[in-house]
XYZ file of C-alpha atoms in Angstrom:
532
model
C 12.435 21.511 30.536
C 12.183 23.685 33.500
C 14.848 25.503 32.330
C 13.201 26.764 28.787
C 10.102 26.994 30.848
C 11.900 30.033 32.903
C 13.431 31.396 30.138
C 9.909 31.995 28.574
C 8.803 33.499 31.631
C 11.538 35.585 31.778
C 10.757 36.727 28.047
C 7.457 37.141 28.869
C 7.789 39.410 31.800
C 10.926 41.861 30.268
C 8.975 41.816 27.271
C 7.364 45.051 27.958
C 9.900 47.391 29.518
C 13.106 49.937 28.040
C 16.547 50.534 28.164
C 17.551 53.613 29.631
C 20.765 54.639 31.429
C 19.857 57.963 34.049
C 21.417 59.701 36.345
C 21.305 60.628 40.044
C 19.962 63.549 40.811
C 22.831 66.257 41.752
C 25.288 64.038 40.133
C 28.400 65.385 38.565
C 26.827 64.551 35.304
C 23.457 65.644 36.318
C 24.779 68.959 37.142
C 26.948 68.838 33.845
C 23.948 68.498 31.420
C 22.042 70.800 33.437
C 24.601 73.561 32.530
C 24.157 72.436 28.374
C 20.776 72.721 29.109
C 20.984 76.981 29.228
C 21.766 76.864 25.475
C 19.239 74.178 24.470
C 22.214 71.671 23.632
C 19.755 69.080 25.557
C 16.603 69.205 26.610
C 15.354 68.406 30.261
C 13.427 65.474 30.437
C 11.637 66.971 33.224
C 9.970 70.129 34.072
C 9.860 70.430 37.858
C 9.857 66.673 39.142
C 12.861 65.121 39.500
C 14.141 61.514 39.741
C 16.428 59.122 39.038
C 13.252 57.372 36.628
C 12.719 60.991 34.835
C 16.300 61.713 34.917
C 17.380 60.367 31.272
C 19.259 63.104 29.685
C 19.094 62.593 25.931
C 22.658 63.874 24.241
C 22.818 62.069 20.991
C 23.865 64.053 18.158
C 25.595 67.172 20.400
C 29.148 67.792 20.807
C 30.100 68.481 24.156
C 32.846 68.766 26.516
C 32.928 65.409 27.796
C 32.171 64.101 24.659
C 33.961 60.988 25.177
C 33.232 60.259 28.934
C 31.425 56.541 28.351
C 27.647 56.353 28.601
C 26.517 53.104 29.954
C 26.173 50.237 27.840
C 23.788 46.777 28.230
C 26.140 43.931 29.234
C 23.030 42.009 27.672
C 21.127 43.303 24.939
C 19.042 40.793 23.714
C 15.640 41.154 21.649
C 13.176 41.076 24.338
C 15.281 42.927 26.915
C 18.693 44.531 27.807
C 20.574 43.896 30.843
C 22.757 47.243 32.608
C 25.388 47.086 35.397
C 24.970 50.703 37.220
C 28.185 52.843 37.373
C 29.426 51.723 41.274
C 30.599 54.345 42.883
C 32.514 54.954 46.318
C 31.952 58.058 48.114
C 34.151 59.460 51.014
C 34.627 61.985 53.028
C 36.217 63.879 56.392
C 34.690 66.738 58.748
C 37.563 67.373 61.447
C 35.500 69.379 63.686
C 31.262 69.430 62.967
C 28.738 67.502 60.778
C 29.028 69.274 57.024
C 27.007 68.047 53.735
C 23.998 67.647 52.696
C 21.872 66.370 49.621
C 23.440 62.905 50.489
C 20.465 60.236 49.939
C 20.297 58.333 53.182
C 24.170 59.088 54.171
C 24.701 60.912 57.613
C 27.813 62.607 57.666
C 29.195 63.517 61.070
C 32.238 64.460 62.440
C 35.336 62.181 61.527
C 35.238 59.735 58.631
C 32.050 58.811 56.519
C 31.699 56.537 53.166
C 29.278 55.367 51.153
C 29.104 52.771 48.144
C 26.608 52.277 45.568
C 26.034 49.778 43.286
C 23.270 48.146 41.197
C 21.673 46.837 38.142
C 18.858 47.403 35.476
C 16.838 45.199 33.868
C 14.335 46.637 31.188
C 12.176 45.918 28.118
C 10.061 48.139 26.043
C 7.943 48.807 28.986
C 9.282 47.592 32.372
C 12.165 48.242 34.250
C 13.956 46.309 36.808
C 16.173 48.445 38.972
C 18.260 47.617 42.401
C 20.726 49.846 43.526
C 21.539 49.108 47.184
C 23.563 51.566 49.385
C 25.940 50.866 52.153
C 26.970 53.404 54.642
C 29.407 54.458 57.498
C 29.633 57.245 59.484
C 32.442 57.155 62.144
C 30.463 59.491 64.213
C 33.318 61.020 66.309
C 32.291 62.700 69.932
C 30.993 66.863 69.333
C 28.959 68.984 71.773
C 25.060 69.679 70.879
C 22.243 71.426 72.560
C 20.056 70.169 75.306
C 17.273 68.267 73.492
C 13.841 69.376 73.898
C 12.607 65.800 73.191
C 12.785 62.445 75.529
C 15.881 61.432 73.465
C 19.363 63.071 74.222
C 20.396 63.067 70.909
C 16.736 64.227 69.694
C 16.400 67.788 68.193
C 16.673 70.565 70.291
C 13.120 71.323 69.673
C 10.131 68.930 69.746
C 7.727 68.262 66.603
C 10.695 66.380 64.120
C 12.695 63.300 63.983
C 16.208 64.557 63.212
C 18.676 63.904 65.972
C 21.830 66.422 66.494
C 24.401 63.260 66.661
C 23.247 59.786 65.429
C 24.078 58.174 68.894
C 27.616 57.794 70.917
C 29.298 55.377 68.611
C 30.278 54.872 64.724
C 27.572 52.732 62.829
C 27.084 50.988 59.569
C 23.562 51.558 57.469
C 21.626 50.223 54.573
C 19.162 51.424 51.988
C 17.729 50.161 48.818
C 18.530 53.407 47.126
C 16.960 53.798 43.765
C 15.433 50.256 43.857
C 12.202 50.210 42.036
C 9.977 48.665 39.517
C 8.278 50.572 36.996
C 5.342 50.010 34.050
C 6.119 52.979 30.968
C 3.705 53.289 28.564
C 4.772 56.547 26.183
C 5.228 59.056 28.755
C 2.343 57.517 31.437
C 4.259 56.304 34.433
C 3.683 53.704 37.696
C 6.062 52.423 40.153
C 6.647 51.456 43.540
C 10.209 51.628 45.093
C 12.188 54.178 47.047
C 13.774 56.021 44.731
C 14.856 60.079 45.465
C 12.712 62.966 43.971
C 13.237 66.805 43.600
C 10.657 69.189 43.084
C 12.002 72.318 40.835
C 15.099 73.087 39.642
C 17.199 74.640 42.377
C 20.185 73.290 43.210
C 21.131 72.701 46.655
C 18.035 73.677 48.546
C 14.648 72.286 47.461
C 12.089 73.111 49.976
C 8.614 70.827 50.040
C 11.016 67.815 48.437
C 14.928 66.919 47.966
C 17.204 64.002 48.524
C 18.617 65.127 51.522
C 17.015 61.919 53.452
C 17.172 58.039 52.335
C 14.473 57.556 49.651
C 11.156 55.881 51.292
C 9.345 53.947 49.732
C 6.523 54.673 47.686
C 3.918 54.187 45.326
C 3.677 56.721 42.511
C 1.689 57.654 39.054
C 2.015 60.363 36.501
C 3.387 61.678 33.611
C 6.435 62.703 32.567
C 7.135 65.211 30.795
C 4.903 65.006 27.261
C 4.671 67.561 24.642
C 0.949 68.709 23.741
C -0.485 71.467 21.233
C -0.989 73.852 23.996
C 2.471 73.355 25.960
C 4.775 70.356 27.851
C 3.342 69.002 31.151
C 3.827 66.679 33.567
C 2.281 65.112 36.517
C 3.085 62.416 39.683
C 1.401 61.832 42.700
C 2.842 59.571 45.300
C 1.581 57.882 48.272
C 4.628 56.288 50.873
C 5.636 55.761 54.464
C 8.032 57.556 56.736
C 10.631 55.475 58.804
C 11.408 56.767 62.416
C 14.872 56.437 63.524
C 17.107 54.630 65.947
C 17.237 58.491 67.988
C 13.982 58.972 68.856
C 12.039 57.766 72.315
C 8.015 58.852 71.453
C 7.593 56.107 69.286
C 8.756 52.559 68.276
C 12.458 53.018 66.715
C 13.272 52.127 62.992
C 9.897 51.481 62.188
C 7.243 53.399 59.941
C 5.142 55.588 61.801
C 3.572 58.173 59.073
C 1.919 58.266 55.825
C 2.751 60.737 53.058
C 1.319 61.589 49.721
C 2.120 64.238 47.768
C 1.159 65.597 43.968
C 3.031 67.487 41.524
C 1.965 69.321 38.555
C 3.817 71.116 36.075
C 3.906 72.886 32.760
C 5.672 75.062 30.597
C 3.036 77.006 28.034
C 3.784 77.098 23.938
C 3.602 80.559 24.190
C 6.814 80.638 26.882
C 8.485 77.827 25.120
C 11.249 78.322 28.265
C 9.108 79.064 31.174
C 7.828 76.334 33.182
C 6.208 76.622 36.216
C 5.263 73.266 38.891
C 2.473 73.931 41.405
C 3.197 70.845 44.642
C 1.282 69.850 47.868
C 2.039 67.089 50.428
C 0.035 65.829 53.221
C 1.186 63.830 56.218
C -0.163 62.457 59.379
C -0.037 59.187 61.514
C -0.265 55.616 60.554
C -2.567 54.835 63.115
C -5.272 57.636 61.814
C -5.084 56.636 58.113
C -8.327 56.435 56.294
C -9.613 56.220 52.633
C -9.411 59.634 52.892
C -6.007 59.823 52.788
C -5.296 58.996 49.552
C -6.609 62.009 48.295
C -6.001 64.475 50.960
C -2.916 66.260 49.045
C -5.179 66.762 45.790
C -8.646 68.237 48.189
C -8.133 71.950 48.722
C -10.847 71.675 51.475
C -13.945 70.939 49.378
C -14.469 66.890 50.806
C -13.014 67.658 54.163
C -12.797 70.951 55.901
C -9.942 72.133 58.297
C -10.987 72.532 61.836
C -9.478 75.016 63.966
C -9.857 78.439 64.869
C -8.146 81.326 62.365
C -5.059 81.357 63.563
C -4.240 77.767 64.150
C -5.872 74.901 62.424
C -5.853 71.456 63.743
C -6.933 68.737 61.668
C -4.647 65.586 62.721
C -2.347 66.474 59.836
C 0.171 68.137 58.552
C 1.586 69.648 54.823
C 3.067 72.052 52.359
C 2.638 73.644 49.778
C 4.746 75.201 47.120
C 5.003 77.484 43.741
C 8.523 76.588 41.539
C 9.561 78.300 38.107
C 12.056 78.300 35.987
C 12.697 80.777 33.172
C 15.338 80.124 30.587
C 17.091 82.231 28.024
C 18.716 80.022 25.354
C 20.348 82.843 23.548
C 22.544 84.047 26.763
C 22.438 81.142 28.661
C 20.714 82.156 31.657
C 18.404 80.518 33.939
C 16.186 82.018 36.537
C 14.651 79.857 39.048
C 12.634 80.082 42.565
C 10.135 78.152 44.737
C 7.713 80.022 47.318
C 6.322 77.292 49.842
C 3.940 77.788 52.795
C 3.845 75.303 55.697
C 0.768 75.661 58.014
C -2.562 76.121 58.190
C -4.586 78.621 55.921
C -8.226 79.165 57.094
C -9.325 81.353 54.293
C -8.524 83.334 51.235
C -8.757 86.220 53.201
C -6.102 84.900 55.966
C -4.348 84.505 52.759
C -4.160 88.374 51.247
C -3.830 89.364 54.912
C -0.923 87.285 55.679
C 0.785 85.552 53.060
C 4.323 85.235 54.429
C 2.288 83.490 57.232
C 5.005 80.159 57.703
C 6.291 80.565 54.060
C 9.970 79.997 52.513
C 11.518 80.760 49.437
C 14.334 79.804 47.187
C 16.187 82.068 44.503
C 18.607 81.193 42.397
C 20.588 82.306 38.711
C 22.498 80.194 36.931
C 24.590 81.488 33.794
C 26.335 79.333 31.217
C 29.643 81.360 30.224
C 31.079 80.733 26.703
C 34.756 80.992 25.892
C 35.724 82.993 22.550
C 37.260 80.419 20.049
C 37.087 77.682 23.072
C 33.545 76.024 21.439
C 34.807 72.456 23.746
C 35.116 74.601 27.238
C 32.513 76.622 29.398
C 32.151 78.428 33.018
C 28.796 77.961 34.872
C 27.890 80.343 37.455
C 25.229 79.460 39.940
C 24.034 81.041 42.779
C 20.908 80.695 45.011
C 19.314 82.018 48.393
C 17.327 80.063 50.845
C 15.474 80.651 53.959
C 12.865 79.015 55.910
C 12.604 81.561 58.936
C 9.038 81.385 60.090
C 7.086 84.574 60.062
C 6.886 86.188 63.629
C 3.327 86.646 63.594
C 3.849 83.300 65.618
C 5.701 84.970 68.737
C 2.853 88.543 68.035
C -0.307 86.188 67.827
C 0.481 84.251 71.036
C 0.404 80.591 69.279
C 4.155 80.794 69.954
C 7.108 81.432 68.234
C 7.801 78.219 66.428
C 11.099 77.347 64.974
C 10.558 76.864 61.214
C 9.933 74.182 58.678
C 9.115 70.791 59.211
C 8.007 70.249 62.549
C 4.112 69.742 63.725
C 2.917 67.805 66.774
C -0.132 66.789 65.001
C 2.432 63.596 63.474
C 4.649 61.319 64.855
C 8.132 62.067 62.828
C 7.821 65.435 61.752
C 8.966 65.791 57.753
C 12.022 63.639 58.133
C 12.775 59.813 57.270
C 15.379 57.822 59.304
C 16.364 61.102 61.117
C 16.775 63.568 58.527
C 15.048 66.426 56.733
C 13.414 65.463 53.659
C 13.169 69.290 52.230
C 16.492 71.592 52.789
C 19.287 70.830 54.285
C 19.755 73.272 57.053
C 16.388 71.544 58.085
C 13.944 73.820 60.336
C 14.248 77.756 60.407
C 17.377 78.108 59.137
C 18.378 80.356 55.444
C 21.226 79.599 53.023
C 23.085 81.506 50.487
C 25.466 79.350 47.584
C 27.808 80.947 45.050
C 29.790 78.539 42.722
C 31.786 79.327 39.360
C 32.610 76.224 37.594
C 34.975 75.629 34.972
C 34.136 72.711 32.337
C 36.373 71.428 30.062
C 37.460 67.688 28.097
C 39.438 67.039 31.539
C 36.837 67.414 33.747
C 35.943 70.394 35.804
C 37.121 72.710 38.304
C 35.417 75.022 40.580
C 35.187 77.366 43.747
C 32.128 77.961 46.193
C 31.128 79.831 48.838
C 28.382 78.879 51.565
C 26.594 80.337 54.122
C 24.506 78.525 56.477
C 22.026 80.020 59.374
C 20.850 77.378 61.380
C 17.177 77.941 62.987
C 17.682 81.875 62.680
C 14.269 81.437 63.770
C 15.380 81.518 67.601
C 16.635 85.022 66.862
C 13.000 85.901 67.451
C 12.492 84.024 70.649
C 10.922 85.339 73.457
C 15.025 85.334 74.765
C 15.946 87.244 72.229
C 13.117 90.117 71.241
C 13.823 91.178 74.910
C 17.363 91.002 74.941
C 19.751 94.033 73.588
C 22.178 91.854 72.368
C 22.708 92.873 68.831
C 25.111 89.719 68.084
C 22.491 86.957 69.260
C 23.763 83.183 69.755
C 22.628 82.005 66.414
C 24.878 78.924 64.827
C 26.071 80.109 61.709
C 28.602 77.690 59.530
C 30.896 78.960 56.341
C 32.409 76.654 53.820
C 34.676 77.841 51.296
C 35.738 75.387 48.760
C 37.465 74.052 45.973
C 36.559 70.965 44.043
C 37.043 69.043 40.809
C 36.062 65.980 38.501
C 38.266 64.657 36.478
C 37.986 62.363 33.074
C 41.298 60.815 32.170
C 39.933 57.381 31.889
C 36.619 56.949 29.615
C 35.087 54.811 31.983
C 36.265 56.628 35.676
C 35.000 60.002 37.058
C 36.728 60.973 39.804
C 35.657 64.145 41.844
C 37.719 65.890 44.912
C 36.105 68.674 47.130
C 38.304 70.270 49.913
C 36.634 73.280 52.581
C 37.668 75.334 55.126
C 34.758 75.426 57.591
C 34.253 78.038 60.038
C 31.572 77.857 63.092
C 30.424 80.073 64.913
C 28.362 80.007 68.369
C 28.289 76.370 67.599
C 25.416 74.235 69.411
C 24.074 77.884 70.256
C 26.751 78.546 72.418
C 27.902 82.217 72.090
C 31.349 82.630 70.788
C 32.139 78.945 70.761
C 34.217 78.651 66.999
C 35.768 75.870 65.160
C 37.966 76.155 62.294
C 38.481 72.903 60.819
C 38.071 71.846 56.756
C 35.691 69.024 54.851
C 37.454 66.807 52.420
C 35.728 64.327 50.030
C 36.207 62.211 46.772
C 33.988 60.308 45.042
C 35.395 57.768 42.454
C 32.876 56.415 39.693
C 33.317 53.385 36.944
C 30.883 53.628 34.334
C 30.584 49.816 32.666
């Protein structure tokens, strides 16, 4: 009896969710189908938001290169629901002399050995799904010099205003997150869920400013809709409203507990007229636990009609702090190219006129072209080009105006964590001042894939405008700077394997912003994948 009794409840709850097998964002795959996307092989099923929930990449009917690589398959597919077993995967890798990679969910990797492993499974109907997808992590965390910390913490950043520590302690650790757990109510494209699942805002690949997985996923509460074809264009929509985790590294306020509140909104839409040009307009406010309010809820959608800033016109101070950002993305299907940026601004903007005068006031920007390369006669085998520039150096009108020079992106002293969760950067990678350039050729074929990249890191060029600095003559100017040149492949012997290989040589240089102080030393990883 009680038996049959469950198994109606069971029915009755799965009854109204569906069956859909995603993938991560910046996966192999992901990146894969994003490359068949130039030619309009696939559509995206988003515009500018990004996550594993929106991330179901329709290829039925298309031949492709990896035509046979196994998609996912219910281990249960009854009438009312379907059951899935997520691919597992096992991620490792090795950085012999400094901390390298990025874009790694809630994965720290340091110096020595680091692994992760991900598993998980989905349970959906016509209108619900089900999904946990725990992560396990290890960093071995070997011994490397950093900078004297400018926070109570001597691991802490070597400026105040953010949570994200140089070295995660003295010793290795073990971590856990609940990944891309969630549960979710679909009904057509209209969205809800609550879990603490990754998002992406615009289509750049390696360095999305305002939002990226770089961090752990927090969790979160979040409504929209994805993307949904109208008369007048595609749009889509999400806001979110979640909490920010401090971590073990940091001495202001209680460790490993949730200190701030974030909500964000994201719209976006690509116009009938420019079937291939979409454009996403995004805005996230943040501030302490301690001074939420009703208010709050709708502080990333006011533009300062319910609640003016206070402050003078150079520096605002309101309790708070946010971003703001402009992404785009212009296809052309006929050549395969793909031209993509974000402009973001970070700080406070008194007026329109503040505005006009100074719009690179605290701004960043990302560029980036990506072009799908055909082979004659070779219809089952592609190259992909990519290649994107980043930089979040603050605007010196901070060192000229006498508020101070600042160091970039993220931090604010009007919040408790800066933008980070569990000690890292929830926007780029490089985190706070810093500027990026990535060039990549790939080669994509029925084996796999094989490429080469080259990548250029600045870490907080900001300092090169220091008060230090702007008086000193020295033309070369102790700025870290980190080079990766690499090789890497996925290969596809087995339907249901993926296994990928990356291999660097890294070069540092003035390393923990001491001048001259190199390292040459390479980055290996693999990741191996099984696809039930």
């Amino acid at each position: 009896m009680k038996r049959s009794f469950l198994i109606l409840i069971l029915s009755i709850i799965v009854s109204f969710i569906p069956v859909f097998s995603n993938e991560k964002i910046g996966s192999i795959l992901d990146s894969y189908y994003m490359g068949l996307s130039l030619l309009n092989n696939v559509d995206r099923p988003f515009l500018n938001f990004r996550s594993y929930s929106s991330n179901n990449w329709d290829k039925k009917g298309i031949n492709h290169p990896w035509q046979n690589i196994s998609e996912v398959e219910p281990v249960l597919d009854a009438e009312a629901f379907s059951l899935l077993l997520l691919p597992a995967e096992w991620f490792q890798s090795y950085n012999l002399n400094s901390p390298h990679g990025i874009n790694d969910g809630g994965l720290w990797q340091g110096k020595g050995y680091n692994t992760a492993l991900s598993f998980g499974l989905e349970l959906s109907t016509d209108h619900l799904e089900l999904v946990f997808s725990p992560e396990v992590y290890f960093s071995q965390n070997l011994t490397y010099i950093i900078r004297n910390s400018a926070t109570s913490s001597e691991w802490g950043y070597f400026y105040s205003g953010i949570d994200a520590p140089q070295r995660f302690g003295n010793e290795s650790f073990w971590d856990f997150s609940w990944g891309q757990t969630q549960i979710r109510y679909k009904w057509s494209d209209w969205t809800v869920g609550f879990g603490t699942e990754n998002f992406w805002l615009g289509t750049s690949g390696q360095t999305a400013i305002v939002m990226s997985n770089n961090a752990d996923g927090f969790p979160h509460l979040d409504i929209g809709l994805n993307r949904h074809s109208t008369s007048w264009g595609d749009v889509e929509f999400r806001y979110w409203w979640g909490a920010l985790k401090s971590s073990e590294y940091i001495e202001t306020v209680e460790k490993n507990s949730y200190q701030d509140f974030l909500s964000g909104v994201s719209l976006g839409f690509s116009p009938v007229f420019l079937p291939y040009f979409s454009f996403g307009l995004h805005k996230t406010t943040q501030l302490r636990l301690e001074d939420f309010s009703a208010y709050s809820l709708i502080a990333a959608i006011d533009p300062g009609l319910i609640k003016d800033f206070k402050g003078g016109e150079d520096m605002g101070v309101d309790g708070s702090d946010g971003r703001a950002s402009v992404t785009w993305s212009w296809m052309n299907p006929g050549t395969g190219f793909e031209f993509y940026g974000e402009f973001a601004m970070e700080d406070y903007i008194p007026s329109a006129v503040h505005l006009l005068r100074r719009p690179d006031h605290a701004s960043g920007f990302v560029l980036g072209v990506r072009q799908y390369i055909p082979l004659k006669k070779q219809n089952d085998r592609f190259f992909l080009f990519n290649t994107e520039f980043s930089s979040l150096v603050f605007s010196r009108d901070y060192y000229l105006n006498g508020v101070g020079w600042g160091s970039g992106f993220y931090r604010n002293s009007q919040i408790n964590l800066g933008f980070a969760n569990e000690g890292q950067v929830l926007g780029a990678g490089y985190g706070p001042g810093g500027n990026s350039q990535h060039f990549e050729l790939d080669y994509y074929a029925p084996f796999g894939m094989a490429g080469i990249y080259l990548t250029r890191i600045k870490w907080d060029d900001t300092s090169m405008y220091s008060p230090e600095n702007i008086s000193d003559n020295n033309e070369e100017w102790d700025v870290p700077l980190q080079m990766a040149v690499g090789l890497k492949t996925a290969l596809l012997q087995f339907p249901h394997l993926v296994l990928s290989l990356d291999g660097a040589y890294i070069y540092d240089l003035n390393f923990a912003m001491i001048d001259n102080l190199e390292y040459h030393g390479f980055s290996l990883a693999m990741s191996l994948q099984y696809r039930y």
